[in-house]
Amino acid sequence: MPLKHLLPFLFLLMLCCPFYVNAQEAKGTTYRKISNDRLSAVKVTNLKNRISATSDELGNYTIKANPGDTLEFTKLDYTVQKQEYEGFSMIVYMQPEFKLAEVRITGQTKKQELKEIMGAYRSKGTFYNGKPPALSFLTSPITGFYELFGKNPGRARRFATFAKREVEASEVDRRYNKPLVMRITGLTDTTQVQKFMDYWRPSFEDLKIWADYDLIKHIKSNFEYFRKEGDKGGLQKLY
């Protein structure tokens, strides 16, 4: 192509792509929030020109950007950060995500086992867990009296109470456990973790209405009180 025809094309290309031609080099460092730990492998994306870069092993990064461009910082298990480039070196603090630990439990299995035992009571004639409805005396008088005065009904009633407590305790253990407490409080000593968990344990009724955020909030507030007052004795539970 003759040069005289090529020059206008190059001029138009420069007008259409100013960000790639004139973009500065934005530099900075990524850190883990509330620490001096530098974060490597943080993906940095200029949302205006879609150019990406990655922070090195020291947390340093360099990317093409103009003042006013928005840079997005992403890393697995960290909250996405967005900051506007203002023409000078940027320090970015990445907030770790709070994720509830996945804990494999036997709560459902236990529930099934308890149900099977109650089924065994019923197979022996204990039809109402020891609490017969009033109409049972009309429909089957023998069963009604057996439920009130028989030997198995008393056992079934006690077992039903025990089973309810076990199922509820399993549900609490599923959501409130050592890995979760250690992650939220920062404790590494399992003895201290257990001491705190003995001091405060949410009830089954609480967890029925609490979302994960509510549980985390209550752990933090109770642990803060526990940390300040634990060595003084006379701890009183907050809530």
XYZ file of N, CA, C and O in Angstrom, residues 98-102 171-172 174-177 180 184 200 202 206-220:
120
model
N -14.970 -14.435 54.321
C -15.358 -15.340 55.400
C -16.229 -16.425 54.804
O -17.315 -16.163 54.300
N -15.731 -17.646 54.867
C -16.502 -18.778 54.369
C -16.665 -19.789 55.490
O -15.709 -20.141 56.174
N -17.885 -20.223 55.664
C -18.120 -21.229 56.679
C -17.449 -22.528 56.270
O -17.559 -22.969 55.127
N -16.725 -23.103 57.214
C -16.028 -24.343 56.910
C -17.008 -25.451 56.575
O -18.063 -25.583 57.201
N -16.651 -26.219 55.574
C -17.485 -27.356 55.217
C -17.140 -28.507 56.146
O -16.001 -28.991 56.165
N -27.451 -30.333 64.670
C -27.632 -29.183 63.790
C -26.774 -28.012 64.260
O -26.186 -27.291 63.445
N -26.671 -27.806 65.584
C -25.815 -26.744 66.112
C -24.356 -27.043 65.778
O -23.620 -26.164 65.321
N -23.209 -28.704 63.336
C -22.977 -28.592 61.905
C -22.577 -27.170 61.519
O -21.709 -26.956 60.684
N -23.204 -26.185 62.167
C -22.948 -24.795 61.791
C -21.953 -24.091 62.715
O -21.333 -23.113 62.317
N -21.810 -24.583 63.953
C -20.921 -23.935 64.925
C -19.862 -24.949 65.321
O -20.130 -25.863 66.089
N -18.651 -24.798 64.794
C -17.618 -25.803 64.986
C -16.252 -25.127 65.094
O -16.097 -23.934 64.837
N -14.687 -23.149 62.058
C -15.345 -21.858 61.861
C -14.880 -20.853 62.904
O -14.531 -19.710 62.581
N -12.771 -17.243 62.269
C -13.338 -15.933 62.574
C -12.563 -15.221 63.676
O -12.352 -14.012 63.621
N -19.513 -19.937 75.170
C -20.671 -19.492 74.377
C -20.997 -20.501 73.295
O -20.130 -20.894 72.513
N -24.358 -21.166 70.563
C -25.694 -20.735 70.143
C -26.704 -21.854 70.362
O -26.361 -23.045 70.329
N -31.885 -20.279 68.153
C -31.213 -19.133 67.539
C -30.840 -19.438 66.087
O -31.091 -18.637 65.184
N -30.232 -20.598 65.877
C -29.733 -20.936 64.545
C -30.858 -21.143 63.535
O -30.623 -21.056 62.327
N -32.049 -21.400 64.012
C -33.175 -21.554 63.090
C -33.492 -20.237 62.383
O -34.006 -20.241 61.261
N -33.179 -19.111 63.038
C -33.533 -17.810 62.461
C -32.303 -17.013 62.035
O -32.433 -15.978 61.398
N -31.085 -17.484 62.375
C -29.871 -16.766 62.026
C -29.353 -17.208 60.667
O -29.244 -18.406 60.385
N -28.990 -16.237 59.829
C -28.238 -16.531 58.615
C -26.763 -16.661 58.999
O -26.383 -16.407 60.151
N -25.910 -17.053 58.054
C -24.479 -17.198 58.345
C -23.890 -15.880 58.843
O -23.051 -15.862 59.745
N -24.339 -14.762 58.255
C -23.832 -13.452 58.673
C -24.138 -13.199 60.147
O -23.298 -12.690 60.888
N -25.356 -13.562 60.584
C -25.741 -13.350 61.986
C -24.869 -14.192 62.914
O -24.446 -13.726 63.981
N -24.609 -15.437 62.519
C -23.778 -16.312 63.339
C -22.379 -15.739 63.477
O -21.815 -15.692 64.584
N -21.794 -15.287 62.383
C -20.446 -14.712 62.415
C -20.422 -13.473 63.310
O -19.503 -13.275 64.107
N -21.453 -12.629 63.207
C -21.525 -11.404 64.014
C -21.577 -11.741 65.505
O -20.888 -11.113 66.317
N -22.357 -12.749 65.874
C -22.469 -13.130 67.283
C -21.187 -13.770 67.795
O -20.796 -13.563 68.954
N -20.503 -14.536 66.960
C -19.224 -15.111 67.370
C -18.231 -13.994 67.659
O -17.533 -14.011 68.683
N -18.158 -13.008 66.778
C -17.216 -11.903 66.957
C -17.488 -11.126 68.236
O -16.565 -10.831 69.007
